[in-house]
């Protein structure tokens, strides 16, 4: 039986002069980057384009430029150390789907976990283009139901923080006005920080908005009569994979912080996947997110 692992889902943000073509070129012809004695690069990269299907499969590889392997000499009954160039430590398969700016990657415990994958992936992309006005980031997509359940448990919200970037190519109707504002202002990023006095919570219906957004179906879209307050819209935008944010509130006598990154959308799949099968699995979930959250172009 093939081993299975957990794949996390996010969106690749292309900032500065980084665009779709430059991103794909960097994945297909990457440089290696070094970090704390290990090198990193993309290997086994395949681009598939067939009718309406377009995806790039690859592996983020962690390796030691000068590795050591301990072998047993059966004649001497001893252990010996042999030196191997470019000794692989671990590799995380991933699939990038341009239609959704979406990426799904395997979490490898203690070697290539979520934050490490994001940092090394983006470093390789940026270094491949000599860091010349290119900026790459990956923001995770939240599981809205889990996020809604956590936020709804709060008795009051005292702080809302978010960092968001203009979406490409899709956007959500609940935060469309914020998206338009970012584009009109020609800004790559926007930081929002609202904080109330310790003895009185913010005036916000954010838990209700998140809950109703999480209950949407393809047939039933949640809309509000007026545009959402900017911080509420930013949290929903971040939850859809175009930034990150947190909500700090009270539960009993304690303050609790809930981050959008704590409830990442994920799925179980083979650790040594067939590229087309991994693509089909990930695309189905991305399509489902698009339809149920009513993300449009």
PDB file of C-alpha atoms in Angstrom:
ATOM      1  CA  UNK A   1       0.000   0.000   0.000  1.00  0.00           C
ATOM      2  CA  UNK A   2       1.300   3.437  -0.943  1.00  0.00           C
ATOM      3  CA  UNK A   3       2.058   5.868   1.865  1.00  0.00           C
ATOM      4  CA  UNK A   4      -0.144   8.914   2.197  1.00  0.00           C
ATOM      5  CA  UNK A   5       0.556  12.356   3.583  1.00  0.00           C
ATOM      6  CA  UNK A   6      -1.084  15.724   4.125  1.00  0.00           C
ATOM      7  CA  UNK A   7      -1.085  18.288   1.329  1.00  0.00           C
ATOM      8  CA  UNK A   8      -1.679  21.950   2.192  1.00  0.00           C
ATOM      9  CA  UNK A   9      -3.396  24.355  -0.186  1.00  0.00           C
ATOM     10  CA  UNK A  10      -2.536  27.976  -0.847  1.00  0.00           C
ATOM     11  CA  UNK A  11      -2.229  30.657  -3.483  1.00  0.00           C
ATOM     12  CA  UNK A  12       0.982  32.006  -4.972  1.00  0.00           C
ATOM     13  CA  UNK A  13       1.013  35.803  -4.809  1.00  0.00           C
ATOM     14  CA  UNK A  14       2.944  37.371  -7.673  1.00  0.00           C
ATOM     15  CA  UNK A  15       4.102  40.826  -6.594  1.00  0.00           C
ATOM     16  CA  UNK A  16       6.404  43.452  -8.080  1.00  0.00           C
ATOM     17  CA  UNK A  17       7.249  42.492 -11.657  1.00  0.00           C
ATOM     18  CA  UNK A  18       6.656  38.799 -11.023  1.00  0.00           C
ATOM     19  CA  UNK A  19       3.930  37.502 -13.342  1.00  0.00           C
ATOM     20  CA  UNK A  20       2.594  34.110 -14.382  1.00  0.00           C
ATOM     21  CA  UNK A  21       5.224  33.558 -17.067  1.00  0.00           C
ATOM     22  CA  UNK A  22       8.143  34.517 -14.824  1.00  0.00           C
ATOM     23  CA  UNK A  23       6.819  32.271 -12.050  1.00  0.00           C
ATOM     24  CA  UNK A  24       6.468  29.253 -14.339  1.00  0.00           C
ATOM     25  CA  UNK A  25       9.883  29.907 -15.912  1.00  0.00           C
ATOM     26  CA  UNK A  26      11.427  29.967 -12.421  1.00  0.00           C
ATOM     27  CA  UNK A  27       9.812  26.649 -11.519  1.00  0.00           C
ATOM     28  CA  UNK A  28      10.998  25.041 -14.770  1.00  0.00           C
ATOM     29  CA  UNK A  29      14.547  26.433 -14.738  1.00  0.00           C
ATOM     30  CA  UNK A  30      15.383  27.176 -11.100  1.00  0.00           C
ATOM     31  CA  UNK A  31      18.602  28.079  -9.378  1.00  0.00           C
ATOM     32  CA  UNK A  32      19.640  26.474  -6.100  1.00  0.00           C
ATOM     33  CA  UNK A  33      19.567  28.434  -2.844  1.00  0.00           C
ATOM     34  CA  UNK A  34      21.572  27.673   0.290  1.00  0.00           C
ATOM     35  CA  UNK A  35      20.368  27.793   3.875  1.00  0.00           C
ATOM     36  CA  UNK A  36      22.166  26.510   6.975  1.00  0.00           C
ATOM     37  CA  UNK A  37      24.305  23.940   5.213  1.00  0.00           C
ATOM     38  CA  UNK A  38      21.568  22.618   2.928  1.00  0.00           C
ATOM     39  CA  UNK A  39      20.728  23.509  -0.653  1.00  0.00           C
ATOM     40  CA  UNK A  40      17.256  23.735  -2.158  1.00  0.00           C
ATOM     41  CA  UNK A  41      15.886  23.613  -5.692  1.00  0.00           C
ATOM     42  CA  UNK A  42      13.034  22.265  -7.815  1.00  0.00           C
ATOM     43  CA  UNK A  43      13.435  18.844  -9.444  1.00  0.00           C
ATOM     44  CA  UNK A  44      11.351  16.510 -11.643  1.00  0.00           C
ATOM     45  CA  UNK A  45       9.459  19.510 -13.037  1.00  0.00           C
ATOM     46  CA  UNK A  46       6.802  18.780 -15.664  1.00  0.00           C
ATOM     47  CA  UNK A  47       4.483  21.258 -17.347  1.00  0.00           C
ATOM     48  CA  UNK A  48       1.246  19.800 -18.724  1.00  0.00           C
ATOM     49  CA  UNK A  49      -1.069  21.685 -21.041  1.00  0.00           C
ATOM     50  CA  UNK A  50      -3.964  19.826 -22.658  1.00  0.00           C
ATOM     51  CA  UNK A  51      -7.203  21.480 -23.799  1.00  0.00           C
ATOM     52  CA  UNK A  52      -8.504  23.169 -20.631  1.00  0.00           C
ATOM     53  CA  UNK A  53      -5.976  21.578 -18.278  1.00  0.00           C
ATOM     54  CA  UNK A  54      -2.758  23.380 -17.399  1.00  0.00           C
ATOM     55  CA  UNK A  55      -0.544  22.553 -14.446  1.00  0.00           C
ATOM     56  CA  UNK A  56       3.074  22.361 -13.361  1.00  0.00           C
ATOM     57  CA  UNK A  57       4.250  19.484 -11.197  1.00  0.00           C
ATOM     58  CA  UNK A  58       7.558  19.384  -9.375  1.00  0.00           C
ATOM     59  CA  UNK A  59       9.338  18.608  -6.140  1.00  0.00           C
ATOM     60  CA  UNK A  60      10.974  21.016  -3.729  1.00  0.00           C
ATOM     61  CA  UNK A  61      14.219  19.195  -2.958  1.00  0.00           C
ATOM     62  CA  UNK A  62      16.382  19.662   0.122  1.00  0.00           C
ATOM     63  CA  UNK A  63      19.903  18.256  -0.288  1.00  0.00           C
ATOM     64  CA  UNK A  64      23.394  18.472   1.144  1.00  0.00           C
ATOM     65  CA  UNK A  65      26.034  19.620  -1.372  1.00  0.00           C
ATOM     66  CA  UNK A  66      28.577  17.478   0.532  1.00  0.00           C
ATOM     67  CA  UNK A  67      26.795  14.710   2.350  1.00  0.00           C
ATOM     68  CA  UNK A  68      28.021  11.819   4.432  1.00  0.00           C
ATOM     69  CA  UNK A  69      26.765   8.249   4.341  1.00  0.00           C
ATOM     70  CA  UNK A  70      27.705   5.621   6.936  1.00  0.00           C
ATOM     71  CA  UNK A  71      28.157   2.143   5.463  1.00  0.00           C
ATOM     72  CA  UNK A  72      29.098  -1.208   6.999  1.00  0.00           C
ATOM     73  CA  UNK A  73      32.298  -2.935   5.888  1.00  0.00           C
ATOM     74  CA  UNK A  74      31.313  -6.576   6.330  1.00  0.00           C
ATOM     75  CA  UNK A  75      34.899  -7.832   5.983  1.00  0.00           C
ATOM     76  CA  UNK A  76      36.348  -5.527   8.650  1.00  0.00           C
ATOM     77  CA  UNK A  77      33.134  -5.552  10.695  1.00  0.00           C
ATOM     78  CA  UNK A  78      33.322  -1.778  10.974  1.00  0.00           C
ATOM     79  CA  UNK A  79      31.392   1.303   9.991  1.00  0.00           C
ATOM     80  CA  UNK A  80      32.873   3.699   7.467  1.00  0.00           C
ATOM     81  CA  UNK A  81      31.891   7.151   6.327  1.00  0.00           C
ATOM     82  CA  UNK A  82      31.589   7.826   2.617  1.00  0.00           C
ATOM     83  CA  UNK A  83      31.151  11.271   1.106  1.00  0.00           C
ATOM     84  CA  UNK A  84      28.405  11.859  -1.420  1.00  0.00           C
ATOM     85  CA  UNK A  85      27.808  15.009  -3.426  1.00  0.00           C
ATOM     86  CA  UNK A  86      24.268  16.439  -3.511  1.00  0.00           C
ATOM     87  CA  UNK A  87      22.871  13.945  -1.014  1.00  0.00           C
ATOM     88  CA  UNK A  88      19.107  14.230  -0.905  1.00  0.00           C
ATOM     89  CA  UNK A  89      17.576  14.911   2.500  1.00  0.00           C
ATOM     90  CA  UNK A  90      13.891  15.229   1.574  1.00  0.00           C
ATOM     91  CA  UNK A  91      11.646  16.345  -1.271  1.00  0.00           C
ATOM     92  CA  UNK A  92       8.092  17.656  -1.241  1.00  0.00           C
ATOM     93  CA  UNK A  93       5.935  17.085  -4.338  1.00  0.00           C
ATOM     94  CA  UNK A  94       3.747  19.994  -5.364  1.00  0.00           C
ATOM     95  CA  UNK A  95       1.373  21.005  -8.133  1.00  0.00           C
ATOM     96  CA  UNK A  96       0.805  24.568  -9.293  1.00  0.00           C
ATOM     97  CA  UNK A  97      -2.458  25.374 -11.105  1.00  0.00           C
ATOM     98  CA  UNK A  98      -2.256  28.746 -12.932  1.00  0.00           C
ATOM     99  CA  UNK A  99      -6.031  29.028 -13.325  1.00  0.00           C
ATOM    100  CA  UNK A 100      -6.383  29.390  -9.550  1.00  0.00           C
ATOM    101  CA  UNK A 101      -2.882  30.733  -8.782  1.00  0.00           C
ATOM    102  CA  UNK A 102      -3.197  27.675  -6.568  1.00  0.00           C
ATOM    103  CA  UNK A 103      -0.552  25.391  -5.134  1.00  0.00           C
ATOM    104  CA  UNK A 104      -0.828  22.146  -3.177  1.00  0.00           C
ATOM    105  CA  UNK A 105       2.261  20.691  -1.500  1.00  0.00           C
ATOM    106  CA  UNK A 106       3.165  17.790   0.757  1.00  0.00           C
ATOM    107  CA  UNK A 107       3.994  18.556   4.379  1.00  0.00           C
ATOM    108  CA  UNK A 108       7.074  16.593   5.467  1.00  0.00           C
ATOM    109  CA  UNK A 109       7.457  16.544   9.235  1.00  0.00           C
ATOM    110  CA  UNK A 110      10.699  18.054  10.591  1.00  0.00           C
ATOM    111  CA  UNK A 111      12.146  18.599   7.099  1.00  0.00           C
ATOM    112  CA  UNK A 112       9.764  20.543   4.828  1.00  0.00           C
ATOM    113  CA  UNK A 113       6.850  21.803   6.867  1.00  0.00           C
ATOM    114  CA  UNK A 114       4.452  24.560   5.850  1.00  0.00           C
ATOM    115  CA  UNK A 115       6.521  27.653   6.687  1.00  0.00           C
ATOM    116  CA  UNK A 116       9.739  26.112   5.376  1.00  0.00           C
ATOM    117  CA  UNK A 117       8.124  25.147   2.067  1.00  0.00           C
ATOM    118  CA  UNK A 118       6.773  28.672   1.579  1.00  0.00           C
ATOM    119  CA  UNK A 119      10.085  30.364   2.420  1.00  0.00           C
ATOM    120  CA  UNK A 120      12.259  28.107   0.259  1.00  0.00           C
ATOM    121  CA  UNK A 121       9.824  28.016  -2.689  1.00  0.00           C
ATOM    122  CA  UNK A 122       9.655  31.804  -2.806  1.00  0.00           C
ATOM    123  CA  UNK A 123      13.397  32.228  -2.284  1.00  0.00           C
ATOM    124  CA  UNK A 124      14.122  30.003  -5.288  1.00  0.00           C
ATOM    125  CA  UNK A 125      11.661  31.922  -7.484  1.00  0.00           C
ATOM    126  CA  UNK A 126      13.108  35.287  -6.442  1.00  0.00           C
ATOM    127  CA  UNK A 127      16.762  34.175  -6.709  1.00  0.00           C
ATOM    128  CA  UNK A 128      16.107  32.709 -10.162  1.00  0.00           C
ATOM    129  CA  UNK A 129      15.193  36.227 -11.282  1.00  0.00           C
ATOM    130  CA  UNK A 130      18.162  37.715  -9.376  1.00  0.00           C
ATOM    131  CA  UNK A 131      15.773  39.400  -6.918  1.00  0.00           C
ATOM    132  CA  UNK A 132      15.212  42.047  -9.582  1.00  0.00           C
ATOM    133  CA  UNK A 133      11.974  43.706  -8.453  1.00  0.00           C
ATOM    134  CA  UNK A 134      10.219  40.346  -8.057  1.00  0.00           C
ATOM    135  CA  UNK A 135       8.388  39.373  -4.897  1.00  0.00           C
ATOM    136  CA  UNK A 136       6.832  35.960  -4.341  1.00  0.00           C
ATOM    137  CA  UNK A 137       4.683  34.803  -1.450  1.00  0.00           C
ATOM    138  CA  UNK A 138       2.338  31.933  -0.677  1.00  0.00           C
ATOM    139  CA  UNK A 139      -0.752  32.510   1.445  1.00  0.00           C
ATOM    140  CA  UNK A 140      -2.698  29.555   2.761  1.00  0.00           C
ATOM    141  CA  UNK A 141      -6.412  29.037   2.126  1.00  0.00           C
ATOM    142  CA  UNK A 142      -8.436  28.698   5.315  1.00  0.00           C
ATOM    143  CA  UNK A 143     -10.986  25.992   5.973  1.00  0.00           C
ATOM    144  CA  UNK A 144     -13.865  28.422   6.503  1.00  0.00           C
ATOM    145  CA  UNK A 145     -16.008  26.062   8.579  1.00  0.00           C
ATOM    146  CA  UNK A 146     -13.208  25.434  11.069  1.00  0.00           C
ATOM    147  CA  UNK A 147     -12.284  29.114  11.145  1.00  0.00           C
ATOM    148  CA  UNK A 148     -15.950  30.109  11.641  1.00  0.00           C
ATOM    149  CA  UNK A 149     -16.353  27.656  14.523  1.00  0.00           C
ATOM    150  CA  UNK A 150     -13.314  29.092  16.331  1.00  0.00           C
ATOM    151  CA  UNK A 151     -14.274  32.740  15.827  1.00  0.00           C
ATOM    152  CA  UNK A 152     -17.913  32.084  16.780  1.00  0.00           C
ATOM    153  CA  UNK A 153     -16.778  30.720  20.143  1.00  0.00           C
ATOM    154  CA  UNK A 154     -15.491  34.159  21.151  1.00  0.00           C
ATOM    155  CA  UNK A 155     -17.661  36.276  23.445  1.00  0.00           C
ATOM    156  CA  UNK A 156     -16.217  39.496  22.019  1.00  0.00           C
ATOM    157  CA  UNK A 157     -13.594  40.580  19.483  1.00  0.00           C
ATOM    158  CA  UNK A 158     -10.984  43.063  20.659  1.00  0.00           C
ATOM    159  CA  UNK A 159      -8.498  43.082  17.794  1.00  0.00           C
ATOM    160  CA  UNK A 160      -8.524  42.377  14.049  1.00  0.00           C
ATOM    161  CA  UNK A 161      -5.295  42.352  12.032  1.00  0.00           C
ATOM    162  CA  UNK A 162      -4.793  41.487   8.379  1.00  0.00           C
ATOM    163  CA  UNK A 163      -2.262  41.825   5.586  1.00  0.00           C
ATOM    164  CA  UNK A 164      -3.763  41.430   2.117  1.00  0.00           C
ATOM    165  CA  UNK A 165      -2.688  41.703  -1.524  1.00  0.00           C
ATOM    166  CA  UNK A 166      -4.707  42.257  -4.728  1.00  0.00           C
ATOM    167  CA  UNK A 167      -6.039  38.945  -6.052  1.00  0.00           C
ATOM    168  CA  UNK A 168      -5.161  37.502  -9.432  1.00  0.00           C
ATOM    169  CA  UNK A 169      -7.145  36.154 -11.138  1.00  0.00           C
ATOM    170  CA  UNK A 170     -10.173  35.649  -8.854  1.00  0.00           C
ATOM    171  CA  UNK A 171     -11.989  37.645  -6.188  1.00  0.00           C
ATOM    172  CA  UNK A 172     -14.857  37.175  -3.740  1.00  0.00           C
ATOM    173  CA  UNK A 173     -18.013  39.279  -3.829  1.00  0.00           C
ATOM    174  CA  UNK A 174     -17.879  39.846  -0.044  1.00  0.00           C
ATOM    175  CA  UNK A 175     -14.559  41.662  -0.385  1.00  0.00           C
ATOM    176  CA  UNK A 176     -14.848  42.976  -3.945  1.00  0.00           C
ATOM    177  CA  UNK A 177     -14.849  46.621  -2.824  1.00  0.00           C
ATOM    178  CA  UNK A 178     -11.590  46.099  -0.929  1.00  0.00           C
ATOM    179  CA  UNK A 179     -10.074  44.413  -3.975  1.00  0.00           C
ATOM    180  CA  UNK A 180     -11.075  47.367  -6.154  1.00  0.00           C
ATOM    181  CA  UNK A 181      -9.613  49.799  -3.630  1.00  0.00           C
ATOM    182  CA  UNK A 182      -6.254  48.000  -3.654  1.00  0.00           C
ATOM    183  CA  UNK A 183      -6.152  47.987  -7.447  1.00  0.00           C
ATOM    184  CA  UNK A 184      -7.191  51.650  -7.702  1.00  0.00           C
ATOM    185  CA  UNK A 185      -4.461  52.586  -5.228  1.00  0.00           C
ATOM    186  CA  UNK A 186      -1.936  50.468  -7.190  1.00  0.00           C
ATOM    187  CA  UNK A 187      -0.705  48.811  -4.009  1.00  0.00           C
ATOM    188  CA  UNK A 188       0.865  45.369  -3.624  1.00  0.00           C
ATOM    189  CA  UNK A 189       0.041  45.024   0.074  1.00  0.00           C
ATOM    190  CA  UNK A 190      -2.173  46.586   2.701  1.00  0.00           C
ATOM    191  CA  UNK A 191      -1.919  46.199   6.485  1.00  0.00           C
ATOM    192  CA  UNK A 192      -4.961  46.619   8.713  1.00  0.00           C
ATOM    193  CA  UNK A 193      -4.909  46.720  12.524  1.00  0.00           C
ATOM    194  CA  UNK A 194      -7.962  47.520  14.623  1.00  0.00           C
ATOM    195  CA  UNK A 195      -7.829  47.336  18.393  1.00  0.00           C
ATOM    196  CA  UNK A 196     -10.440  48.253  20.975  1.00  0.00           C
ATOM    197  CA  UNK A 197     -10.044  49.211  24.632  1.00  0.00           C
ATOM    198  CA  UNK A 198      -9.511  46.141  26.837  1.00  0.00           C
ATOM    199  CA  UNK A 199     -12.872  46.571  28.555  1.00  0.00           C
ATOM    200  CA  UNK A 200     -15.027  47.000  25.458  1.00  0.00           C
ATOM    201  CA  UNK A 201     -15.051  44.869  22.270  1.00  0.00           C
ATOM    202  CA  UNK A 202     -15.119  46.105  18.698  1.00  0.00           C
ATOM    203  CA  UNK A 203     -18.468  46.738  17.051  1.00  0.00           C
ATOM    204  CA  UNK A 204     -18.330  43.986  14.464  1.00  0.00           C
ATOM    205  CA  UNK A 205     -20.467  41.201  13.021  1.00  0.00           C
ATOM    206  CA  UNK A 206     -17.396  39.367  11.753  1.00  0.00           C
ATOM    207  CA  UNK A 207     -18.333  35.972  13.331  1.00  0.00           C
ATOM    208  CA  UNK A 208     -21.699  36.062  11.557  1.00  0.00           C
ATOM    209  CA  UNK A 209     -20.135  37.020   8.222  1.00  0.00           C
ATOM    210  CA  UNK A 210     -17.578  34.196   8.431  1.00  0.00           C
ATOM    211  CA  UNK A 211     -20.232  31.675   9.488  1.00  0.00           C
ATOM    212  CA  UNK A 212     -22.588  32.589   6.657  1.00  0.00           C
ATOM    213  CA  UNK A 213     -19.745  32.653   4.156  1.00  0.00           C
ATOM    214  CA  UNK A 214     -18.782  29.127   5.262  1.00  0.00           C
ATOM    215  CA  UNK A 215     -22.370  27.916   4.748  1.00  0.00           C
ATOM    216  CA  UNK A 216     -22.588  29.042   1.121  1.00  0.00           C
ATOM    217  CA  UNK A 217     -23.393  26.528  -1.590  1.00  0.00           C
ATOM    218  CA  UNK A 218     -23.138  26.790  -5.350  1.00  0.00           C
ATOM    219  CA  UNK A 219     -26.838  27.749  -5.461  1.00  0.00           C
ATOM    220  CA  UNK A 220     -26.977  29.999  -2.395  1.00  0.00           C
ATOM    221  CA  UNK A 221     -24.583  32.934  -2.198  1.00  0.00           C
ATOM    222  CA  UNK A 222     -24.270  35.056   0.929  1.00  0.00           C
ATOM    223  CA  UNK A 223     -24.501  38.767   0.156  1.00  0.00           C
ATOM    224  CA  UNK A 224     -24.805  41.823   2.362  1.00  0.00           C
ATOM    225  CA  UNK A 225     -26.874  44.938   1.705  1.00  0.00           C
ATOM    226  CA  UNK A 226     -23.891  47.186   2.360  1.00  0.00           C
ATOM    227  CA  UNK A 227     -20.179  46.597   1.732  1.00  0.00           C
ATOM    228  CA  UNK A 228     -18.460  44.919   4.672  1.00  0.00           C
ATOM    229  CA  UNK A 229     -16.318  47.068   6.980  1.00  0.00           C
ATOM    230  CA  UNK A 230     -12.763  47.095   5.681  1.00  0.00           C
ATOM    231  CA  UNK A 231     -11.278  44.915   8.448  1.00  0.00           C
ATOM    232  CA  UNK A 232     -14.037  42.286   8.149  1.00  0.00           C
ATOM    233  CA  UNK A 233     -13.561  42.184   4.378  1.00  0.00           C
ATOM    234  CA  UNK A 234      -9.801  41.848   4.825  1.00  0.00           C
ATOM    235  CA  UNK A 235     -10.170  38.810   7.110  1.00  0.00           C
ATOM    236  CA  UNK A 236     -12.429  37.076   4.557  1.00  0.00           C
ATOM    237  CA  UNK A 237     -10.010  38.021   1.783  1.00  0.00           C
ATOM    238  CA  UNK A 238      -7.142  36.525   3.772  1.00  0.00           C
ATOM    239  CA  UNK A 239      -9.149  33.368   4.436  1.00  0.00           C
ATOM    240  CA  UNK A 240      -9.587  32.923   0.680  1.00  0.00           C
ATOM    241  CA  UNK A 241      -5.811  32.862   0.249  1.00  0.00           C
ATOM    242  CA  UNK A 242      -4.976  36.471  -0.576  1.00  0.00           C
ATOM    243  CA  UNK A 243      -3.303  37.400   2.677  1.00  0.00           C
ATOM    244  CA  UNK A 244      -3.212  36.421   6.336  1.00  0.00           C
ATOM    245  CA  UNK A 245      -4.884  37.731   9.439  1.00  0.00           C
ATOM    246  CA  UNK A 246      -5.848  37.160  13.021  1.00  0.00           C
ATOM    247  CA  UNK A 247      -8.754  37.774  15.345  1.00  0.00           C
ATOM    248  CA  UNK A 248      -8.156  38.289  19.070  1.00  0.00           C
ATOM    249  CA  UNK A 249     -11.115  37.899  21.354  1.00  0.00           C
ATOM    250  CA  UNK A 250     -12.285  36.857  24.773  1.00  0.00           C
ATOM    251  CA  UNK A 251     -13.468  33.466  25.902  1.00  0.00           C
ATOM    252  CA  UNK A 252     -14.375  33.568  29.569  1.00  0.00           C
ATOM    253  CA  UNK A 253     -11.626  35.495  31.338  1.00  0.00           C
ATOM    254  CA  UNK A 254      -8.952  34.686  28.758  1.00  0.00           C
ATOM    255  CA  UNK A 255      -7.921  36.373  25.543  1.00  0.00           C
ATOM    256  CA  UNK A 256      -7.532  34.014  22.585  1.00  0.00           C
ATOM    257  CA  UNK A 257      -5.857  34.694  19.243  1.00  0.00           C
ATOM    258  CA  UNK A 258      -7.170  32.886  16.165  1.00  0.00           C
ATOM    259  CA  UNK A 259      -5.131  33.054  12.962  1.00  0.00           C
ATOM    260  CA  UNK A 260      -6.384  32.369   9.447  1.00  0.00           C
ATOM    261  CA  UNK A 261      -3.309  30.154   8.990  1.00  0.00           C
ATOM    262  CA  UNK A 262      -4.376  27.829  11.824  1.00  0.00           C
ATOM    263  CA  UNK A 263      -7.194  26.261   9.824  1.00  0.00           C
ATOM    264  CA  UNK A 264      -5.495  25.512   6.499  1.00  0.00           C
ATOM    265  CA  UNK A 265      -7.410  23.706   3.777  1.00  0.00           C
ATOM    266  CA  UNK A 266      -5.735  20.339   3.219  1.00  0.00           C
ATOM    267  CA  UNK A 267      -6.239  16.831   1.878  1.00  0.00           C
ATOM    268  CA  UNK A 268      -4.675  13.391   2.143  1.00  0.00           C
ATOM    269  CA  UNK A 269      -2.896  11.934  -0.892  1.00  0.00           C
ATOM    270  CA  UNK A 270       0.007   9.717  -1.909  1.00  0.00           C
ATOM    271  CA  UNK A 271       3.497  10.857  -0.924  1.00  0.00           C
ATOM    272  CA  UNK A 272       4.837   9.671  -4.309  1.00  0.00           C
ATOM    273  CA  UNK A 273       2.015  10.843  -6.554  1.00  0.00           C
ATOM    274  CA  UNK A 274       1.374  10.492 -10.246  1.00  0.00           C
ATOM    275  CA  UNK A 275       1.458  14.142 -11.398  1.00  0.00           C
ATOM    276  CA  UNK A 276      -1.841  14.047 -13.293  1.00  0.00           C
ATOM    277  CA  UNK A 277      -3.622  12.371 -10.374  1.00  0.00           C
ATOM    278  CA  UNK A 278      -2.350  14.938  -7.873  1.00  0.00           C
ATOM    279  CA  UNK A 279      -3.491  17.692 -10.239  1.00  0.00           C
ATOM    280  CA  UNK A 280      -6.975  16.213 -10.571  1.00  0.00           C
ATOM    281  CA  UNK A 281      -7.315  15.858  -6.806  1.00  0.00           C
ATOM    282  CA  UNK A 282      -6.146  19.422  -6.104  1.00  0.00           C
ATOM    283  CA  UNK A 283      -8.095  20.988  -8.993  1.00  0.00           C
ATOM    284  CA  UNK A 284     -11.342  19.434  -7.808  1.00  0.00           C
ATOM    285  CA  UNK A 285     -10.900  21.075  -4.392  1.00  0.00           C
ATOM    286  CA  UNK A 286      -9.861  24.435  -5.872  1.00  0.00           C
ATOM    287  CA  UNK A 287     -12.893  24.326  -8.184  1.00  0.00           C
ATOM    288  CA  UNK A 288     -15.117  23.498  -5.207  1.00  0.00           C
ATOM    289  CA  UNK A 289     -13.704  26.456  -3.235  1.00  0.00           C
ATOM    290  CA  UNK A 290     -14.299  28.732  -6.221  1.00  0.00           C
ATOM    291  CA  UNK A 291     -17.913  27.635  -6.672  1.00  0.00           C
ATOM    292  CA  UNK A 292     -18.961  27.537  -3.013  1.00  0.00           C
ATOM    293  CA  UNK A 293     -17.258  30.815  -2.099  1.00  0.00           C
ATOM    294  CA  UNK A 294     -18.484  32.390  -5.351  1.00  0.00           C
ATOM    295  CA  UNK A 295     -15.079  33.597  -6.469  1.00  0.00           C
ATOM    296  CA  UNK A 296     -15.308  35.343  -9.841  1.00  0.00           C
ATOM    297  CA  UNK A 297     -12.954  36.737 -12.444  1.00  0.00           C
TER     298      UNK A 297
END
